Coordinates of N, CA and C and ligand atoms in Angstrom, one line a residue:
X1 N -5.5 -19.0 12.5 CA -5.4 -17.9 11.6 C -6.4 -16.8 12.0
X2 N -6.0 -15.7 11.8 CA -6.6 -14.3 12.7 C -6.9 -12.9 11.1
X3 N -8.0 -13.2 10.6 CA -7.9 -12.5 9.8 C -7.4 -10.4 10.8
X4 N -6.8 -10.0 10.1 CA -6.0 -8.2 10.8 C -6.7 -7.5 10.3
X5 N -6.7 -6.1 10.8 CA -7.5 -4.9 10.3 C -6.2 -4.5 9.3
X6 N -6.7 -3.9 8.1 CA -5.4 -3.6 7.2 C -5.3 -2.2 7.4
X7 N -3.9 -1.8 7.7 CA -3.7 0.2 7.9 C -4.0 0.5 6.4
X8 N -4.7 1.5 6.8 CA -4.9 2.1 5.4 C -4.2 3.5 5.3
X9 N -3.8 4.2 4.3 CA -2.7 5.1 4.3 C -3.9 6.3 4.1
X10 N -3.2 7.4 4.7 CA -1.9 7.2 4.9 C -1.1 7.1 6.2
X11 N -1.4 6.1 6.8 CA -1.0 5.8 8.2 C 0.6 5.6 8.2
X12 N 1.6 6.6 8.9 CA 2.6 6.2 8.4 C 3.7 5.0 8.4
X13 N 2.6 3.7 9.2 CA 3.2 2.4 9.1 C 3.9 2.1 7.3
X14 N 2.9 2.9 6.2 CA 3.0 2.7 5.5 C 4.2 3.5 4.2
X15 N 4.7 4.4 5.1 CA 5.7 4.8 4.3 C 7.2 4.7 5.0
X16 N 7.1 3.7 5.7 CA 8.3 2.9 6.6 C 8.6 2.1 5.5
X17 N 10.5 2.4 5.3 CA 11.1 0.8 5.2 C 11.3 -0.4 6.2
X18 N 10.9 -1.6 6.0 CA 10.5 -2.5 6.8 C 11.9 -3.0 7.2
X19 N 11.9 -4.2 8.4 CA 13.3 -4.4 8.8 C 13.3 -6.1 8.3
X20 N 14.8 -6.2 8.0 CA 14.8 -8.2 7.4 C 14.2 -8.8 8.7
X21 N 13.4 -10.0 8.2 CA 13.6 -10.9 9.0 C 14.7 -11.8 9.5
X22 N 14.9 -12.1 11.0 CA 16.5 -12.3 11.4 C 16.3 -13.7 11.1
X23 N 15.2 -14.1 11.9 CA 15.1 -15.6 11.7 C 13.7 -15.9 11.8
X24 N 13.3 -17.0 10.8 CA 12.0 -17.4 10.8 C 11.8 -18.4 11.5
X25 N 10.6 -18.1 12.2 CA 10.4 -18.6 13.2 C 8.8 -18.7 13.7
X26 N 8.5 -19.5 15.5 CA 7.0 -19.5 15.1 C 6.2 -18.2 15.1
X27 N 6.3 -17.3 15.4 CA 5.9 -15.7 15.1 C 5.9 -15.4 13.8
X28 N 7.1 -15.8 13.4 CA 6.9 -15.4 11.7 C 5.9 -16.4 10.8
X29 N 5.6 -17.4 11.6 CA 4.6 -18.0 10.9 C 3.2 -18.1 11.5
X30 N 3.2 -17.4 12.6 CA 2.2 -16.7 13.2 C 1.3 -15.3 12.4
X31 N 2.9 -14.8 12.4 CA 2.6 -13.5 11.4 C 1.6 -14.0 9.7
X32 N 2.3 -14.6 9.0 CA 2.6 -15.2 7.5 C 0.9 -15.9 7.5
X33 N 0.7 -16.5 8.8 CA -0.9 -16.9 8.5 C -1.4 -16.0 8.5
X34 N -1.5 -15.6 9.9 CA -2.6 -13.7 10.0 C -3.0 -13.2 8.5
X35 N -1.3 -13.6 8.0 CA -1.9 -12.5 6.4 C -2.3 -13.2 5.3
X36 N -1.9 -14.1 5.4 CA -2.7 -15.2 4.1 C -4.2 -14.7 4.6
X37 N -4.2 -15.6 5.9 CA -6.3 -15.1 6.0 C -6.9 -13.8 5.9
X38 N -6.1 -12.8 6.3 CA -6.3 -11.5 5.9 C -6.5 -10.9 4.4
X39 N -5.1 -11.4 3.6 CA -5.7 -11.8 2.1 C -7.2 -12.1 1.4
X40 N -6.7 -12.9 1.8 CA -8.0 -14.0 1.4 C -9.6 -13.4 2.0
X41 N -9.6 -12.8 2.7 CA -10.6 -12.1 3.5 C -11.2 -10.5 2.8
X42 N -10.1 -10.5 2.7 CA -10.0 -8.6 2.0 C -11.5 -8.5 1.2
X43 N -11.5 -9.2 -0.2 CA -10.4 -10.1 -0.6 C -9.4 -9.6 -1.8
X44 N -8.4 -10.3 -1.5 CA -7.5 -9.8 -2.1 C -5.9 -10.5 -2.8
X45 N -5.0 -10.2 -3.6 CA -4.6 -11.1 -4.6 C -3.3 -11.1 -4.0
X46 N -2.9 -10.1 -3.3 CA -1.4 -9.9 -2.2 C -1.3 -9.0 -1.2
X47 N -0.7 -9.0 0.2 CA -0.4 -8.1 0.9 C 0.7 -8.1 1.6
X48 N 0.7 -6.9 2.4 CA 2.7 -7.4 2.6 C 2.3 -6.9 4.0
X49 N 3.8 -7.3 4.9 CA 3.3 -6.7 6.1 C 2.8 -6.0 6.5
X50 N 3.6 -4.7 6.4 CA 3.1 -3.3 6.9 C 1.6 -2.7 6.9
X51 N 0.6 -3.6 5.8 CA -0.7 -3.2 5.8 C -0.9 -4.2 6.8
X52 N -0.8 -4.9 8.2 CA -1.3 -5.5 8.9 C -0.6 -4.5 10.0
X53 N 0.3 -3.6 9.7 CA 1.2 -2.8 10.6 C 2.4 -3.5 11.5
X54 N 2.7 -4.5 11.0 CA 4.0 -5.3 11.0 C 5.0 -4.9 10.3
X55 N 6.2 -4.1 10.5 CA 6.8 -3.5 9.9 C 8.0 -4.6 9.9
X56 N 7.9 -5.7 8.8 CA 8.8 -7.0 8.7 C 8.8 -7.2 7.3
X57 N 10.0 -7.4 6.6 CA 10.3 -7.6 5.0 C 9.5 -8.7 4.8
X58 N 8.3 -9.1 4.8 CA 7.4 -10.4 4.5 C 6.1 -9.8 3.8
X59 N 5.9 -10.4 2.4 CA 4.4 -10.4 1.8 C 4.0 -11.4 1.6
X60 N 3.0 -11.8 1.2 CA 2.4 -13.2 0.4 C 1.6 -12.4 -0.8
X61 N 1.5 -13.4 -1.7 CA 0.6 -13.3 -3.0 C -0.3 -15.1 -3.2
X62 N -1.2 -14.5 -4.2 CA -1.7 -15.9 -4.5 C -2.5 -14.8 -5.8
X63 N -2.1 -14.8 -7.0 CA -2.6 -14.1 -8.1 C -4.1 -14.9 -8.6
X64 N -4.0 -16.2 -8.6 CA -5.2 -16.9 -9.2 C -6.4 -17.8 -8.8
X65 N -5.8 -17.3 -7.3 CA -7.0 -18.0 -6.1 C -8.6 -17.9 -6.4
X66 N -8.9 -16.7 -7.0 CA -10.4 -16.3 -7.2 C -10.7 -16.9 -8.8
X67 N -9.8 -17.5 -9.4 CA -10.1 -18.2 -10.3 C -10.0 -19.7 -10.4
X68 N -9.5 -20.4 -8.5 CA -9.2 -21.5 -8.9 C -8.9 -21.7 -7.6
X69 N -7.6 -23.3 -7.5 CA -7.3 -23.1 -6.1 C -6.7 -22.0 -5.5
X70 N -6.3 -22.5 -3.7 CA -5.0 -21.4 -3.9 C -3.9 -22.3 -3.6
X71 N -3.3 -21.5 -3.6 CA -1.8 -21.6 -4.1 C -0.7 -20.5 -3.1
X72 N -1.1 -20.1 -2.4 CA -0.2 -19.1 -1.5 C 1.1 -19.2 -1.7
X73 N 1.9 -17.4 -2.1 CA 3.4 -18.1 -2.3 C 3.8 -16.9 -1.2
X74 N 4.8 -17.3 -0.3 CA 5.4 -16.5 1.0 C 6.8 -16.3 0.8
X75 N 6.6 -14.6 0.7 CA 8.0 -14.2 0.7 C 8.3 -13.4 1.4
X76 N 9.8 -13.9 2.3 CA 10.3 -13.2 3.2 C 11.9 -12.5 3.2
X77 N 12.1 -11.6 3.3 CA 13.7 -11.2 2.9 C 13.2 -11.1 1.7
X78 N 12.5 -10.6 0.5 CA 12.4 -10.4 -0.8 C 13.0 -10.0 -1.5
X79 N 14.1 -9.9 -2.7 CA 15.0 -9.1 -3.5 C 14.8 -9.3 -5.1
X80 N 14.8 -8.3 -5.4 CA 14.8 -8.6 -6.7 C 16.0 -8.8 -7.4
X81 N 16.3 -9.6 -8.4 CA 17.7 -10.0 -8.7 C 18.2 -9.3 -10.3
X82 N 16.8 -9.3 -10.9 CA 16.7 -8.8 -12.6 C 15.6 -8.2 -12.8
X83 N 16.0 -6.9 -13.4 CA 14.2 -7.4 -14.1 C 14.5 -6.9 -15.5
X84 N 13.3 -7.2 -16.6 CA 13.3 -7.0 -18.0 C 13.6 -5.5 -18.3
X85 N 13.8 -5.2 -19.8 CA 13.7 -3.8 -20.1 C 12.7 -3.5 -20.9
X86 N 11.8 -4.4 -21.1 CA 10.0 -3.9 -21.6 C 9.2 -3.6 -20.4
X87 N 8.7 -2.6 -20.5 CA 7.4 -2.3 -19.4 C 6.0 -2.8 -19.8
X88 N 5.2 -3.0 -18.7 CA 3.8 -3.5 -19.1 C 3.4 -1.8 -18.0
X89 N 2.2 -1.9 -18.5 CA 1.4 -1.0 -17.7 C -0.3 -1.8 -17.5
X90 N 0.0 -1.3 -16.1 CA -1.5 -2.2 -15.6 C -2.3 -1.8 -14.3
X91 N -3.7 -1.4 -14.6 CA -4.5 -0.7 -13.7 C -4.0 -1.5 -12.0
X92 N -3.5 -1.2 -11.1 CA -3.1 -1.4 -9.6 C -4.2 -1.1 -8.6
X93 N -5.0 -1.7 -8.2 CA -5.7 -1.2 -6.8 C -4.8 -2.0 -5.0
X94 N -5.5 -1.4 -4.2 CA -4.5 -1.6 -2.9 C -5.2 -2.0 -1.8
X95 N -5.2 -2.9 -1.2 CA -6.0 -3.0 0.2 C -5.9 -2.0 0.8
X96 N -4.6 -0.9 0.9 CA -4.6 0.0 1.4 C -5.1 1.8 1.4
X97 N -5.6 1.2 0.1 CA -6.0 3.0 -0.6 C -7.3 2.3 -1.3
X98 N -8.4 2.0 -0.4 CA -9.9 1.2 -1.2 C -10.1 2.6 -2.1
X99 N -10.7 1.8 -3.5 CA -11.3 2.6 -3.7 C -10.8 3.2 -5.4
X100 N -9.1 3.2 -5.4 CA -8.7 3.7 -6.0 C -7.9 2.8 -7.1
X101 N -8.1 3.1 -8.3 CA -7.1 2.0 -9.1 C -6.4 2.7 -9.8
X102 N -5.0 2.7 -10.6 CA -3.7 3.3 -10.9 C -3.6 2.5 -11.7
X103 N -3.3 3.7 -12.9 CA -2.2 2.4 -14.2 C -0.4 3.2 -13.9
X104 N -0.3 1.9 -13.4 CA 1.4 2.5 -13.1 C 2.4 1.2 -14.1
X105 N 3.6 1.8 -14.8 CA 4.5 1.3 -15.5 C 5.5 0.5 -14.6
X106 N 5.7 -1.3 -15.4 CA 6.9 -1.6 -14.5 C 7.2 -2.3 -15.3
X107 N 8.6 -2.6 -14.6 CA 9.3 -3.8 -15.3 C 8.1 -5.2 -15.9
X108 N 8.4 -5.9 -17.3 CA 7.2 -6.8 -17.2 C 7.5 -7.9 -17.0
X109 N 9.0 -8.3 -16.5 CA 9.3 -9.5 -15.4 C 10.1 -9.4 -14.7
X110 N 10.3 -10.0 -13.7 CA 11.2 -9.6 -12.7 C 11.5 -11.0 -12.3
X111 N 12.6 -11.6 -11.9 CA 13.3 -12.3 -11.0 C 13.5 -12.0 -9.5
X112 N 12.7 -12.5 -8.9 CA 12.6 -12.6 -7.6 C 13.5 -13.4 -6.7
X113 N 14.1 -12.9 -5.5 CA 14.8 -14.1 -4.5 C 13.9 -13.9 -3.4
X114 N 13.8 -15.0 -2.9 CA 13.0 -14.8 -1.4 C 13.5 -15.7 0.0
X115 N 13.1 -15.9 0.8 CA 13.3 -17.0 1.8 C 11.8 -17.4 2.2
X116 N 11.5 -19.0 2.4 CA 10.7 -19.6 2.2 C 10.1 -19.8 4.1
X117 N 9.0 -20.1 4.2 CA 8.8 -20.7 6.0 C 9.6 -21.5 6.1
X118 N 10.2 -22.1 5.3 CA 11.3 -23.4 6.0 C 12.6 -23.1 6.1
X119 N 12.9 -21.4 5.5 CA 14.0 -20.9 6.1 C 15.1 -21.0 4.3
X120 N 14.2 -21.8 3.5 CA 15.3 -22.0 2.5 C 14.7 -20.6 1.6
X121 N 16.3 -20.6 0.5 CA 16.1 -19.6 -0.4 C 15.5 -19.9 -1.5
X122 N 14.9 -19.2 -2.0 CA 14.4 -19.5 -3.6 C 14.7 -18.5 -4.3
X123 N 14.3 -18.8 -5.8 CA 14.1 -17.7 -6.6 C 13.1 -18.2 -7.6
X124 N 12.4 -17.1 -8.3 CA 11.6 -17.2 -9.4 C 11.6 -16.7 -10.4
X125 N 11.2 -16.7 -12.1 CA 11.3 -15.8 -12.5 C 9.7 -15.6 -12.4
X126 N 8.8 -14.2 -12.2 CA 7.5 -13.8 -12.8 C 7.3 -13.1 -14.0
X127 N 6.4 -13.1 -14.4 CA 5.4 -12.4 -15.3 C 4.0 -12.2 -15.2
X128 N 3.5 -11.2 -16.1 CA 2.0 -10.8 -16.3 C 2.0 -10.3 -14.6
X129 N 0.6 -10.4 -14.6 CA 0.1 -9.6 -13.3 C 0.8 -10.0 -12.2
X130 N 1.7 -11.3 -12.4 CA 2.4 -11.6 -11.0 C 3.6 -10.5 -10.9
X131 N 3.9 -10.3 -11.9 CA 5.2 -9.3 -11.8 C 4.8 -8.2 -11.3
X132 N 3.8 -7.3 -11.8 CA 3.5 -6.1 -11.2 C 2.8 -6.6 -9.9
X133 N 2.4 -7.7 -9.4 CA 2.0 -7.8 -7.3 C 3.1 -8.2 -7.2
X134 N 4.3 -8.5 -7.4 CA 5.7 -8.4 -6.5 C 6.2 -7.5 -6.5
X135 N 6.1 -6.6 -7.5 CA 7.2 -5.0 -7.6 C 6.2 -4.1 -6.7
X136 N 4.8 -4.3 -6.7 CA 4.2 -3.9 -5.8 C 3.9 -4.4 -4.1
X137 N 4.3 -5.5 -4.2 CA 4.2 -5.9 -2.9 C 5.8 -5.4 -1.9
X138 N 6.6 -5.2 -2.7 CA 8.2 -5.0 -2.4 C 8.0 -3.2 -2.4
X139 N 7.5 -2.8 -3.2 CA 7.2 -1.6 -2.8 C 6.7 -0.8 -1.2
X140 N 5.5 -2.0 -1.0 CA 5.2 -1.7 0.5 C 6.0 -1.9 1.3
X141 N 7.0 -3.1 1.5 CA 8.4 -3.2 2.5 C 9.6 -2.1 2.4
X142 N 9.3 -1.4 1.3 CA 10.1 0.3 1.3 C 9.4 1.7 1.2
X143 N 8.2 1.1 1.8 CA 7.7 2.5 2.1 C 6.9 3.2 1.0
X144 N 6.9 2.6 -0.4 CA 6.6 3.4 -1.5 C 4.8 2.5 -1.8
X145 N 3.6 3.9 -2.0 CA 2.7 3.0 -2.2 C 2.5 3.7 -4.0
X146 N 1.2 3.2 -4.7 CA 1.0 3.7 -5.7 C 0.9 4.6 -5.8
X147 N 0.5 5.9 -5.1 CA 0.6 7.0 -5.3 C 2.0 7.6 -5.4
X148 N 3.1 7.0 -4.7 CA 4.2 7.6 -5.5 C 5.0 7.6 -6.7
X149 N 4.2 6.7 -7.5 CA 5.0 6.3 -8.7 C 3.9 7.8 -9.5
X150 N 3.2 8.3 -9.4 CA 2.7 9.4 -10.3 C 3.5 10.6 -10.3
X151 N 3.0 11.8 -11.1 CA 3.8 12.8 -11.5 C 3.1 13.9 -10.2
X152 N 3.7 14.4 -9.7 CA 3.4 15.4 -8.7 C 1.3 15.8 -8.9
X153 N 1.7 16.4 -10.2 CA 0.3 16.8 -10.4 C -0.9 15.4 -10.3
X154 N -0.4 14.5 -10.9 CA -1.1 13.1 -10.8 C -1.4 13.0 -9.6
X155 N -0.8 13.0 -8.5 CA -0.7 12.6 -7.1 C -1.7 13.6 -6.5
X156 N -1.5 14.8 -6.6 CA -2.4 16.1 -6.0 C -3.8 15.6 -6.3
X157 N -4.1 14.8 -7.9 CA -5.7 14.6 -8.4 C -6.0 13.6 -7.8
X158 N -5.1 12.5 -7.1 CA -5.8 11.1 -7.1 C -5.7 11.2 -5.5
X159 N -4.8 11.9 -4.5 CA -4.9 12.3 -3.5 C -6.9 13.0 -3.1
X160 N -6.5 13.9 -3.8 CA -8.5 14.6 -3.8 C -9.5 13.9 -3.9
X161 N -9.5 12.7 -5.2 CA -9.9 11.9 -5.1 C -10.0 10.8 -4.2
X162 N -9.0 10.3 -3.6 CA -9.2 9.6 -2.3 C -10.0 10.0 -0.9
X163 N -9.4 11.3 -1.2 CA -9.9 11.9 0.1 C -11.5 11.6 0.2
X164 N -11.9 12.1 -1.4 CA -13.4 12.1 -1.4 C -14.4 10.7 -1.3
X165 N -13.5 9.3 -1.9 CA -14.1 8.2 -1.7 C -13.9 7.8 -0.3
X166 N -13.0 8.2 0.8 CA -12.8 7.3 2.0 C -14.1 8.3 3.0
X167 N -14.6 9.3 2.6 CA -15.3 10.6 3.4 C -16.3 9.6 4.1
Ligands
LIG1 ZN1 -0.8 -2.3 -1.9

């Protein structure tokens, strides 16, 4: 395991939609470690390809590692299947935008499908903070980071703002 330098945006690895994985394989699990130790290294609670600059439909999370064991969960081909019609809203920071944290509105569960390292399918349902690191982790495999979920003007302030913490 190879902890990666994470792209930080706005590098435009990061506003790429990523491509499926055809087949998993040992590269893909080549890849899948890189990022767990990268995770974990940051440190951090999820990351998805593209911040390693692997532009491949694969993230991992592990929500409650820093409180406990871990528990790494690897998802590849990711889909969301449902999600609720209550929103939660909840402050977001990004391996990729240090510095900056967002309260962005999302669905406050979501049903996830994934494919597993062993090639099988799953699904889950999430909640609480795991819901918003999968709608956000799925976000990065289409290109969208937190700053696009604000309102034009929002984006112009927290853009300035970035600018000024990365100086
Ligand atoms: Zn992120």
């Amino acid at each position: 395991m190879t902890a990666r330098d994470i792209v930080l945006w706005p590098d435009p690895r990061l506003k790429t939609v990523c491509n499926p994985v055809v087949q998993v394989d040992a590269a893909t699990r080549v890849l899948v470690s890189d990022m767990l130790e990268t995770m974990y290294a940051a440190p951090g609670r999820g990351l998805a390809a593209p911040q390693v600059g692997a532009l491949v439909r694969i993230f991992v999370m592990d929500v409650d590692w820093k409180e406990g064991a871990r528990a790494p969960v690897v998802c590849i081909n990711p889909e969301i299947e449902s999600e609720s019609d209550d929103v939660a809203t909840r402050g977001e920071g990004c391996l990729s935008i240090p510095g900056i944290t967002l309260e962005i509105s999302r669905p406050a569960a979501v049903t996830l499908s994934w494919t597993d390292l062993d090639g099988a399918r799953r699904s889950d349902v999430f909640t609480g903070f795991a819901a918003a690191c999968v709608q956000h982790e799925l976000d990065h495999l289409n290109g969208i980071v937190t700053f696009d979920h604000l309102s034009p003007q929002g984006r112009a302030d927290m853009e300035a703002e970035y600018a000024e913490v990365t100086q």
